[in-house]
mmCIF file of C-alpha atoms (C1' of nucleotides) and ligand atoms in Angstrom:
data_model
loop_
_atom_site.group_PDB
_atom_site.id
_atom_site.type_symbol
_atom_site.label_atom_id
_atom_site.label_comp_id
_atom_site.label_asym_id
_atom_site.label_seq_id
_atom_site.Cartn_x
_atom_site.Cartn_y
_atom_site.Cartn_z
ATOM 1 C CA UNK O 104 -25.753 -2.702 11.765
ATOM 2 C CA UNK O 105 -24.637 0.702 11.674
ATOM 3 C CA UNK O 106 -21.233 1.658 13.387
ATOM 4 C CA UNK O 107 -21.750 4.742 15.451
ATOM 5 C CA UNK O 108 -18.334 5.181 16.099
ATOM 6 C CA UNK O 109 -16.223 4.588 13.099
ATOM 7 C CA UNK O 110 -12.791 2.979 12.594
ATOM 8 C CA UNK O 111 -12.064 1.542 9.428
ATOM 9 C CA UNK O 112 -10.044 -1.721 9.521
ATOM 10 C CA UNK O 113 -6.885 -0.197 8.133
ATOM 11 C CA UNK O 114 -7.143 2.108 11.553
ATOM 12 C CA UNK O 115 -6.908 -1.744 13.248
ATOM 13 C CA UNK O 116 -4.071 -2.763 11.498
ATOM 14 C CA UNK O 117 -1.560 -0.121 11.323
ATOM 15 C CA UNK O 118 -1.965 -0.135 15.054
ATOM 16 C CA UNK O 119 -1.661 -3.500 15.419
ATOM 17 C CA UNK O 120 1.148 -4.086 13.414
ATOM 18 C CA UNK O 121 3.221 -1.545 15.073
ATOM 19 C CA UNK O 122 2.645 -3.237 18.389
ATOM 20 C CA UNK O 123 3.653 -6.313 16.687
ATOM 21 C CA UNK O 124 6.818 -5.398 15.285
ATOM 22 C CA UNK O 125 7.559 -3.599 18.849
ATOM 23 C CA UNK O 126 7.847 -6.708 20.336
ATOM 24 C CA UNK O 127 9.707 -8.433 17.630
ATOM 25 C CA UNK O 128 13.245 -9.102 17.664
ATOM 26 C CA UNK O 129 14.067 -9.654 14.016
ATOM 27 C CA UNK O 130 11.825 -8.191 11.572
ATOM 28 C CA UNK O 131 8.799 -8.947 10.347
ATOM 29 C CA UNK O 132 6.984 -8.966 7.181
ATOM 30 C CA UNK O 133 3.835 -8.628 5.956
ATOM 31 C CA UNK O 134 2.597 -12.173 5.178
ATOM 32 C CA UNK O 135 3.319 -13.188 8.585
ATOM 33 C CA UNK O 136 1.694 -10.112 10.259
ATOM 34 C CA UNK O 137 -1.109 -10.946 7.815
ATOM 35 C CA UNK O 138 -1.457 -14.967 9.298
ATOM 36 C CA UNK O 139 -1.345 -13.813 12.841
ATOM 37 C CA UNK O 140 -3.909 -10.851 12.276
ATOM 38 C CA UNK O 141 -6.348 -12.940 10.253
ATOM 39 C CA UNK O 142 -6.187 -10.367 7.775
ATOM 40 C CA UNK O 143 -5.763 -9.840 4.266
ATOM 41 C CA UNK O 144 -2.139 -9.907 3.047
ATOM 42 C CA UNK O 145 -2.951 -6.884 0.245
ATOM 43 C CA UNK O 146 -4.100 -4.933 2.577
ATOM 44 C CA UNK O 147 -2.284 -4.797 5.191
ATOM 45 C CA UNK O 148 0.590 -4.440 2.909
ATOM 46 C CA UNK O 149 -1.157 -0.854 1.688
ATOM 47 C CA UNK O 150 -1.310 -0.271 5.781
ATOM 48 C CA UNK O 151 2.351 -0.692 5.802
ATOM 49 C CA UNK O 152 3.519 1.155 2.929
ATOM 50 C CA UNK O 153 1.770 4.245 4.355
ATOM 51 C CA UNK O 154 3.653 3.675 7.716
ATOM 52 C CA UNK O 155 7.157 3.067 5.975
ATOM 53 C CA UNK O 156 6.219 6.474 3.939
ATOM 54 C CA UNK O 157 5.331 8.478 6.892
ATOM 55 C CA UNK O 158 8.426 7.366 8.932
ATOM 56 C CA UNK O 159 7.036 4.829 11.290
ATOM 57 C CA UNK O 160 8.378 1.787 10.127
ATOM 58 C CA UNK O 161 11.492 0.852 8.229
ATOM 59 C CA UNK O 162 11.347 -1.784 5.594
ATOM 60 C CA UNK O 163 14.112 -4.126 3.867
ATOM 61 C CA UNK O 164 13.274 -6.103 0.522
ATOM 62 C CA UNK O 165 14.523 -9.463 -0.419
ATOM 63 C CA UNK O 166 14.904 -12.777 1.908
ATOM 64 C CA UNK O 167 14.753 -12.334 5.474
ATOM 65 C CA UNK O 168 13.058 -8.421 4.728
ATOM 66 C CA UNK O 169 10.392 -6.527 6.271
ATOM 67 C CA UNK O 170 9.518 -4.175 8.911
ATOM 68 C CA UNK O 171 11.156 -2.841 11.703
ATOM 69 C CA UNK O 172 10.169 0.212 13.971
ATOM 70 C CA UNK O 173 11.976 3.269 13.095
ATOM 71 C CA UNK O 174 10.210 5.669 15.767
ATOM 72 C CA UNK O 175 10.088 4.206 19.422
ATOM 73 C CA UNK O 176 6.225 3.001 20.819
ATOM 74 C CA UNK O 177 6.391 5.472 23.562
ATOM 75 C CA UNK O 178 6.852 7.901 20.819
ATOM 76 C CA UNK O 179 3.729 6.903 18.851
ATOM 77 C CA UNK O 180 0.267 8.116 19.890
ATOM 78 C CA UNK O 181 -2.531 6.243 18.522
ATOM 79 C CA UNK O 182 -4.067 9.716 17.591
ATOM 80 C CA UNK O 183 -0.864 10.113 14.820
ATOM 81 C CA UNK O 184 -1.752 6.905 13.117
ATOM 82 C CA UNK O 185 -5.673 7.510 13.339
ATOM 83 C CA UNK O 186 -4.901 10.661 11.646
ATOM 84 C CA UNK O 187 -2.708 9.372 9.197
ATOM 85 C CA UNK O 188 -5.391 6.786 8.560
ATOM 86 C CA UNK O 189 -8.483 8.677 8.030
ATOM 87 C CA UNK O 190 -7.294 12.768 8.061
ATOM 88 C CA UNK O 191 -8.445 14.608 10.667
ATOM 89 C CA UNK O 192 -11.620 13.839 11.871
ATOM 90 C CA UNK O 193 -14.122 16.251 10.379
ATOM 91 C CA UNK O 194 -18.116 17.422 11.952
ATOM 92 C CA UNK O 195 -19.802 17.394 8.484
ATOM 93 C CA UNK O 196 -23.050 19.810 8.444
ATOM 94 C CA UNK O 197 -25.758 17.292 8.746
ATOM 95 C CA UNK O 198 -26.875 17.097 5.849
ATOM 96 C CA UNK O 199 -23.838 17.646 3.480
ATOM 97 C CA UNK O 200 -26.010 20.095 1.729
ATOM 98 C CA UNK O 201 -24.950 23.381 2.397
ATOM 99 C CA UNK O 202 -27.072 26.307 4.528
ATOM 100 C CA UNK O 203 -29.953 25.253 3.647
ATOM 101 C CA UNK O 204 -31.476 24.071 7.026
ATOM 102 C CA UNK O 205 -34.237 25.674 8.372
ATOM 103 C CA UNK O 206 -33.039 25.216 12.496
ATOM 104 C CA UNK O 207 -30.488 27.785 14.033
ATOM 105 C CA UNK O 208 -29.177 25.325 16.085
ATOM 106 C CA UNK O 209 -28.424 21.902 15.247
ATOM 107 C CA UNK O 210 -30.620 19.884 16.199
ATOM 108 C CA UNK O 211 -27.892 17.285 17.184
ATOM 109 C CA UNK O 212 -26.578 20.145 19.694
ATOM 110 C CA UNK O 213 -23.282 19.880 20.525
ATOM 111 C CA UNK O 214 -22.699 16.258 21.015
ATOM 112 C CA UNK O 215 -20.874 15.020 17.945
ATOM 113 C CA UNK O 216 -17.953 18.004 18.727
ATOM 114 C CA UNK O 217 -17.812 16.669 22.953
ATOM 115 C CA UNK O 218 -18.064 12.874 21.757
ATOM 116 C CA UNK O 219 -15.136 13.925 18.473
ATOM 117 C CA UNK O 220 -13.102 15.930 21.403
ATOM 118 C CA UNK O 221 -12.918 12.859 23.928
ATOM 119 C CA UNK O 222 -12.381 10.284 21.372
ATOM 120 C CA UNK O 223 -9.069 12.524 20.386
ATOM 121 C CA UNK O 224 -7.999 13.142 24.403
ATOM 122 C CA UNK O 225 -8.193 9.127 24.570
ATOM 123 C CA UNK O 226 -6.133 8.577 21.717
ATOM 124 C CA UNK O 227 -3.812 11.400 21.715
ATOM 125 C CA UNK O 228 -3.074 10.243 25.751
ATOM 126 C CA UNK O 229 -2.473 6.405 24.326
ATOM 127 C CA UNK O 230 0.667 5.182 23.021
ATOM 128 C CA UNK O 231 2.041 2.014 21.652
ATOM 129 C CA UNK O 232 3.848 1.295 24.089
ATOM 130 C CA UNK O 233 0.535 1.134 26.200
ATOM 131 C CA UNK O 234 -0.843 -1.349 24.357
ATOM 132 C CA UNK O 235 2.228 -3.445 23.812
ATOM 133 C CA UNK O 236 1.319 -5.659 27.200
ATOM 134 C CA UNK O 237 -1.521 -7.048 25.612
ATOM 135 C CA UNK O 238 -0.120 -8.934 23.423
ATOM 136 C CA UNK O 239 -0.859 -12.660 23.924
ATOM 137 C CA UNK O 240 2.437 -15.020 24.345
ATOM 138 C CA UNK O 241 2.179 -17.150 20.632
ATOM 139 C CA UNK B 177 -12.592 13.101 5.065
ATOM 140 C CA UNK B 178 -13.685 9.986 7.564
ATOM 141 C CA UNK B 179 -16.518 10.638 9.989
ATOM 142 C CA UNK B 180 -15.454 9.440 13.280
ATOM 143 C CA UNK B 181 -19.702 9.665 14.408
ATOM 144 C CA UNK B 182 -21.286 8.863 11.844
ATOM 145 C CA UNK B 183 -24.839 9.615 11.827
ATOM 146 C CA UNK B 184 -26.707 9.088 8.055
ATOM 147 C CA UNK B 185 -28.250 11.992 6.251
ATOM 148 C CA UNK B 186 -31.594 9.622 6.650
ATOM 149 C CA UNK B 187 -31.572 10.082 10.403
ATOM 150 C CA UNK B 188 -31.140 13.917 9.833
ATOM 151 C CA UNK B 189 -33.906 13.611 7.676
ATOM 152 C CA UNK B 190 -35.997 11.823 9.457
ATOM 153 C CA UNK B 191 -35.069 14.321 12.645
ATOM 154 C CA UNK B 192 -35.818 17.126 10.507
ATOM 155 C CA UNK B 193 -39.241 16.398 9.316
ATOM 156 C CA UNK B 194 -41.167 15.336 12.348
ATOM 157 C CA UNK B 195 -39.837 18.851 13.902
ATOM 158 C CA UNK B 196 -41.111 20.647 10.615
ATOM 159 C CA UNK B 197 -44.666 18.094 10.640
ATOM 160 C CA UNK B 198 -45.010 19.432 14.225
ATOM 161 C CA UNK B 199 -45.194 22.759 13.641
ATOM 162 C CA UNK B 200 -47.266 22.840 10.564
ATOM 163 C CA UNK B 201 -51.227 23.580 10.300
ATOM 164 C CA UNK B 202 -51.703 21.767 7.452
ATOM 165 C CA UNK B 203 -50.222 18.571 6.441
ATOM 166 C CA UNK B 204 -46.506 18.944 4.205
ATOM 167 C CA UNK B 205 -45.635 17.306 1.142
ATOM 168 C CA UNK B 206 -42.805 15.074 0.554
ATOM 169 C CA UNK B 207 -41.889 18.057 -2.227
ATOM 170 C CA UNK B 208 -42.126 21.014 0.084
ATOM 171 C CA UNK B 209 -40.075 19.740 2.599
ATOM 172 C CA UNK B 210 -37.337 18.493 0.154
ATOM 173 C CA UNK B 211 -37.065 22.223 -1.160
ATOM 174 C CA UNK B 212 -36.871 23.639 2.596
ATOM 175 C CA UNK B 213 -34.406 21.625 3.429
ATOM 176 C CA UNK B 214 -32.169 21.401 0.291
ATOM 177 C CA UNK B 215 -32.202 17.342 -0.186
ATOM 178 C CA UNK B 216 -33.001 15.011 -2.003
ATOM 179 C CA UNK B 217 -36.603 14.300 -2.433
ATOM 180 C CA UNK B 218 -36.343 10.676 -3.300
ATOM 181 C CA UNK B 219 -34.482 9.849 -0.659
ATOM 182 C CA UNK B 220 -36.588 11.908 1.827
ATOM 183 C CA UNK B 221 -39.673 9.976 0.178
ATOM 184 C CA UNK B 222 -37.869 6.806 1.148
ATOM 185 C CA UNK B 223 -37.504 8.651 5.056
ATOM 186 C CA UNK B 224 -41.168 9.349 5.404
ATOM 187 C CA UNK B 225 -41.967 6.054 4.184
ATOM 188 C CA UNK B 226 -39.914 4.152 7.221
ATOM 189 C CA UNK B 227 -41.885 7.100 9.536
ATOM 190 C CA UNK B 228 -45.293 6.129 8.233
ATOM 191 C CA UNK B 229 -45.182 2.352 8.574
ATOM 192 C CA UNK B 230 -43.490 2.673 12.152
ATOM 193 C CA UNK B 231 -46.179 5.150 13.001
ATOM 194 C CA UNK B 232 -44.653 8.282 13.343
ATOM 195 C CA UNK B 233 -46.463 9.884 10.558
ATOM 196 C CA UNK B 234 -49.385 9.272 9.012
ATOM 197 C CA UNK B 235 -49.932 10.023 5.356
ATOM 198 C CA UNK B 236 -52.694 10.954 2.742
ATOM 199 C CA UNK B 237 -52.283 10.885 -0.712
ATOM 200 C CA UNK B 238 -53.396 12.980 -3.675
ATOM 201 C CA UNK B 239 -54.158 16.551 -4.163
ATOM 202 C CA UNK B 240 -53.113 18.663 -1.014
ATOM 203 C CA UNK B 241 -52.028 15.005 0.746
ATOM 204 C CA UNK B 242 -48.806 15.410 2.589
ATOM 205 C CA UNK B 243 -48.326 14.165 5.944
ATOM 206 C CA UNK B 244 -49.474 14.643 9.647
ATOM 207 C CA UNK B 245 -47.985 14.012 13.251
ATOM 208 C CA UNK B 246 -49.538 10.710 14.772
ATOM 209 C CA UNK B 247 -47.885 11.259 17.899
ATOM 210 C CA UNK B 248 -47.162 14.089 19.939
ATOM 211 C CA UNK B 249 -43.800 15.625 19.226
ATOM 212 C CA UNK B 250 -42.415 15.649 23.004
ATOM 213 C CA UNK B 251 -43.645 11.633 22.855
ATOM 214 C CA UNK B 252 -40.914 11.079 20.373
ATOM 215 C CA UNK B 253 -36.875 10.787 21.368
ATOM 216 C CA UNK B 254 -34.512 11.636 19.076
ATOM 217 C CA UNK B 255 -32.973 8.094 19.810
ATOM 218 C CA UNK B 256 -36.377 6.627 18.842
ATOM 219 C CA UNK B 257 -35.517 7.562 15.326
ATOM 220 C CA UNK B 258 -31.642 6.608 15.031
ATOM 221 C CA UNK B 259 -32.511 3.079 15.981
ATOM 222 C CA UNK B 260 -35.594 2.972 13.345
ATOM 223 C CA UNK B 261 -33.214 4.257 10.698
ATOM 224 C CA UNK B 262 -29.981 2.537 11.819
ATOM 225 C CA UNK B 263 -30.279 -0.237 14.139
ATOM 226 C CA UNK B 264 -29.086 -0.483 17.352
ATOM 227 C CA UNK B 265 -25.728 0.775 17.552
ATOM 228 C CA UNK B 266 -23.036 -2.253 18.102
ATOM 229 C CA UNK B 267 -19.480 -1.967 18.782
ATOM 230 C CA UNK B 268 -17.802 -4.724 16.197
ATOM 231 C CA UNK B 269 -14.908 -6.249 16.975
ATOM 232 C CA UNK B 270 -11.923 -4.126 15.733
ATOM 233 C CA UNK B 271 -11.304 -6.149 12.548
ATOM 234 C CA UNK B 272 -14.183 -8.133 11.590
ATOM 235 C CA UNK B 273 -12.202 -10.994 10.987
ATOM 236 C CA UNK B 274 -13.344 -13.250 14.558
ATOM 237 C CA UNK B 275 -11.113 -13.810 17.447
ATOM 238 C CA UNK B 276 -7.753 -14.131 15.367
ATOM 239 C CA UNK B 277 -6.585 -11.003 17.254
ATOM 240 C CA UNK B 278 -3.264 -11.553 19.534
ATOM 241 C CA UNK B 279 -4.458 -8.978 21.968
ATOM 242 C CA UNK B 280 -5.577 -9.672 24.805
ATOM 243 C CA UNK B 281 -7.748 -7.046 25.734
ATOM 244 C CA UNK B 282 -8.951 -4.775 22.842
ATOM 245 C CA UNK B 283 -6.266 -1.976 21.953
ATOM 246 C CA UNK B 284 -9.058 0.703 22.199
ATOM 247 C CA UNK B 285 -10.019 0.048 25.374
ATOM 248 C CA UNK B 286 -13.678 0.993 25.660
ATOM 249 C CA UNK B 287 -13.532 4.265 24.160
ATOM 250 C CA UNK B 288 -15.529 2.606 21.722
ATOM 251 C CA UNK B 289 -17.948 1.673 24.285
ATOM 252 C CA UNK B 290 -18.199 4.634 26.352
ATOM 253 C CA UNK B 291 -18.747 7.290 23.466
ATOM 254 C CA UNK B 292 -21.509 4.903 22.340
ATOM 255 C CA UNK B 293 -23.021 5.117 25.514
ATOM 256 C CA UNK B 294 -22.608 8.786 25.997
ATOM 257 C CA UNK B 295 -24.791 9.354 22.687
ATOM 258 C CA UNK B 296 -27.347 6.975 23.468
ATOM 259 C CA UNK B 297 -27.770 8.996 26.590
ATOM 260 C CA UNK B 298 -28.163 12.296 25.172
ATOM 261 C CA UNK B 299 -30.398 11.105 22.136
ATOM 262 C CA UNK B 300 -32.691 9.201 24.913
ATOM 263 C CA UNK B 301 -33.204 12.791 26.300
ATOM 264 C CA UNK B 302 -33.552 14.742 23.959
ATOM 265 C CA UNK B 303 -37.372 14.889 22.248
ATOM 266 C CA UNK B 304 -38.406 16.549 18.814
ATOM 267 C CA UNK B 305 -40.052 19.048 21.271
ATOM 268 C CA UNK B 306 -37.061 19.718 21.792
ATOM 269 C CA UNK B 307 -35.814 20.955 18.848
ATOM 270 C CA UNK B 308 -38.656 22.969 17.699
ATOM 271 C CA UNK B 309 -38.008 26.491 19.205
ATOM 272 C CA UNK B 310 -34.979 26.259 17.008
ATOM 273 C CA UNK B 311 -36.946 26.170 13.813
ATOM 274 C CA UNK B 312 -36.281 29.879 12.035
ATOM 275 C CA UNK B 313 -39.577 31.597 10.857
ATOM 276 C CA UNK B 314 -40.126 31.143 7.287
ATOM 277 C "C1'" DT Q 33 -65.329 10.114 -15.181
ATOM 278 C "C1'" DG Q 34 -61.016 12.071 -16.199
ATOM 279 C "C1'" DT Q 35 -56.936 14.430 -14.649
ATOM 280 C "C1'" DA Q 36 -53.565 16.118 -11.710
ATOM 281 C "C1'" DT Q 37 -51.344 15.273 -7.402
ATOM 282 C "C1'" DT Q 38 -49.099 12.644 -4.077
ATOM 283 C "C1'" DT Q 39 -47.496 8.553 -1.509
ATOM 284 C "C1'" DA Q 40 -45.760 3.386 -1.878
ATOM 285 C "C1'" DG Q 41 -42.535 0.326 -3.033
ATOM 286 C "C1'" DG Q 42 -39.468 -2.229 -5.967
ATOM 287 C "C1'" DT Q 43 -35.288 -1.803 -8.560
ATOM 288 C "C1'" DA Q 44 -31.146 0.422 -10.342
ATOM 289 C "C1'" DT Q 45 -27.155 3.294 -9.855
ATOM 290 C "C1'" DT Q 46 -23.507 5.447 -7.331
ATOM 291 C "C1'" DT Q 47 -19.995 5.645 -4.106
ATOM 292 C "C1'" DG Q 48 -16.236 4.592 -1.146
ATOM 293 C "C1'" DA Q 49 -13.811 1.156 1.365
ATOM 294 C "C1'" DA Q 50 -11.733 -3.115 1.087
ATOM 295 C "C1'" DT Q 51 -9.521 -6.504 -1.485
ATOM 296 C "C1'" DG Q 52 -7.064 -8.677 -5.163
ATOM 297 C "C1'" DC Q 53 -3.601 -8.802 -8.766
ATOM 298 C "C1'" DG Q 54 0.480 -8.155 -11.498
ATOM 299 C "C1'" DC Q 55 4.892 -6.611 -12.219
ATOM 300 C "C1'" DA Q 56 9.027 -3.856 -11.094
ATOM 301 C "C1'" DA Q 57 12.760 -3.064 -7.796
ATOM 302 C "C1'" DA Q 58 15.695 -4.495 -4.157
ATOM 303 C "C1'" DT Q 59 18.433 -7.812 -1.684
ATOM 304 C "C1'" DA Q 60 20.198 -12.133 0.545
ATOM 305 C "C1'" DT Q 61 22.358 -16.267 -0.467
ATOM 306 C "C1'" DA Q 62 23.940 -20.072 -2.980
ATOM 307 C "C1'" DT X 14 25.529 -14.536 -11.665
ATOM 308 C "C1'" DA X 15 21.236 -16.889 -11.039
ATOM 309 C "C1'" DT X 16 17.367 -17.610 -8.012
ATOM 310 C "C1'" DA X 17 14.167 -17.061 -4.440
ATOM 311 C "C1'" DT X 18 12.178 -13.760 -1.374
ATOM 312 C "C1'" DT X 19 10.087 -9.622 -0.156
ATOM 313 C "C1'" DT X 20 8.502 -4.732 -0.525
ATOM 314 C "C1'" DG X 21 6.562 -0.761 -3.753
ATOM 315 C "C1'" DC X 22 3.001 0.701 -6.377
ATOM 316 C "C1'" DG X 23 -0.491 1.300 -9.822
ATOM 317 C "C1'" DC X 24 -4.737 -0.578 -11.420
ATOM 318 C "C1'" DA X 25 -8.766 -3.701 -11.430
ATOM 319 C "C1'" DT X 26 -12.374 -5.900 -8.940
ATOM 320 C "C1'" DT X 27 -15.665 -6.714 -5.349
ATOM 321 C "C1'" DC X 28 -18.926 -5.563 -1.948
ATOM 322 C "C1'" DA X 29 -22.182 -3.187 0.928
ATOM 323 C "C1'" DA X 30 -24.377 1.007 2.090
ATOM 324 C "C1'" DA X 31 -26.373 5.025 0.493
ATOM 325 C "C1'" DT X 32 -28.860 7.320 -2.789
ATOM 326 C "C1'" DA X 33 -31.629 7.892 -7.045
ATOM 327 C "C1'" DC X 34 -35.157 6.521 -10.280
ATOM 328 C "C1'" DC X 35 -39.429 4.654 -12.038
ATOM 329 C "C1'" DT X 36 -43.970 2.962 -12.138
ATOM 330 C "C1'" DA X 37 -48.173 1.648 -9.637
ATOM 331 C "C1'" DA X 38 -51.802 2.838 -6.391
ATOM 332 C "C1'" DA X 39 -54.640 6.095 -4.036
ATOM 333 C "C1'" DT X 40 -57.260 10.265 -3.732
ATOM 334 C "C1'" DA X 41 -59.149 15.023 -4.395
ATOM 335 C "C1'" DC X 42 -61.511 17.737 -7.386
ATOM 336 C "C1'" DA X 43 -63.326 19.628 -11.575
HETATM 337 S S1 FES K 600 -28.398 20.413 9.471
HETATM 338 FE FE1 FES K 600 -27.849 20.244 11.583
HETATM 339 S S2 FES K 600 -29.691 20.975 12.267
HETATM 340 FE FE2 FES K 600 -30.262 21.046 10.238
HETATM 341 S S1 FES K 601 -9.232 -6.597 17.375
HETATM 342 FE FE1 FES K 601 -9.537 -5.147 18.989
HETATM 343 S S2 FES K 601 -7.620 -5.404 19.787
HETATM 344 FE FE2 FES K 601 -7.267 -6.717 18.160
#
DNA sequence: TGTATTTAGGTATTTGAATGCGCAAATATA
DNA sequence: TATATTTGCGCATTCAAATACCTAAATACA
């Protein structure tokens, strides 16, 4: 059915994957992230190029490569990767079609902007590190 | 750019028209509304269609046919509509991929869960009566 | 009865996200 | 140096939801 609330998988990853290679003491790379996630390997590999880009993650090719963290998890806010993700998030007019709509007010009110506003609070407030002592002993 | 709530233009739609049914003498054309409110008037065909069969709306075809309130405008809840147009709205699991995730509890918490619930709420409350004094004079 | 109007409903197209694929570049190690 | 491993990156494919189109059925009215 229809996701009110939507985070795209890549969302999931990237903050997965950071929390994973928090914990890890030699680096990891991607097809093992990818086994342990259940995910797909191309993918996630996409996720992890855009975190190596924007600084999150370092990377190292050849045997024995992958990722390592590059920023600490207390220093990463979920908000920074949501909004590296998926830009920032955006009220669209209702109906993407301009001024043409015959109510002053929206008829939604004001609730997408309070329910946009406390989804950002939570995730700008939540760090890495936060969720780090979830992670299930493997 | 993403939409974090993501609400369909259909719902809009759908929203839309019963206000602009209610306060109209006559009965209003799939065509007449379309122009008023700058979409598309297949799709809003398709909208009124899903409001006639779950009795909404009825409809009369042919020459000055259109359609008419079948019930009362503060009978109907906004949330009414979003669940005939969407569902009812779930929270998936992060990454639809089953219970491969090494977390223990979910790494959003229940933001997910609470902002769900917070819109629920206010669509319960609000009514298409509500929205009618908003409706600019044309 | 004929014609124009309007809804009904099935099907096709579009769109954007997710996924897959292939090859180049880097690097460890034998 | 040769080989296996692993990331980087562009492009192709798939898939589902949203949106558009097309024709049939109903009805008012001349
Ligand atoms: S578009 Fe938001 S109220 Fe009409
Ligand atoms: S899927 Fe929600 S925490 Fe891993």
């Amino acid at each position: 059915m229809g996701q009110l609330i939507h985070l795209s998988e890549a969302v999931s990853l990237a903050i997965h994957c950071l929390a994973l290679v928090s914990v890890s003491e030699k680096s990891l790379n991607a097809s093992t992230m990818a086994r342990h996630l259940g995910a797909s390997r191309n993918h996630l590999a996409k996720v992890l190029q855009q975190l190596v880009k924007h600084n999150f993650l370092s990377s190292t090719r050849g045997p024995g490569g992958g990722f390592t963290m590059r920023k600490a998890p207390g220093e990463i806010t979920l908000y920074e990767i949501y909004e590296l993700m998926e830009g920032k998030p955006e009220i669209e007019y209702c109906m993407a079609h301009g001024n043409e709509c015959p109510f002053s007010g929206c008829v939604y009110g004001n609730i997408r902007e309070k329910l946009t506003e406390e989804f950002v609070a939570f995730f700008r407030q939540r760090k890495i590190s936060d969720i780090i002592p979830a992670i299930k002993p493997s």
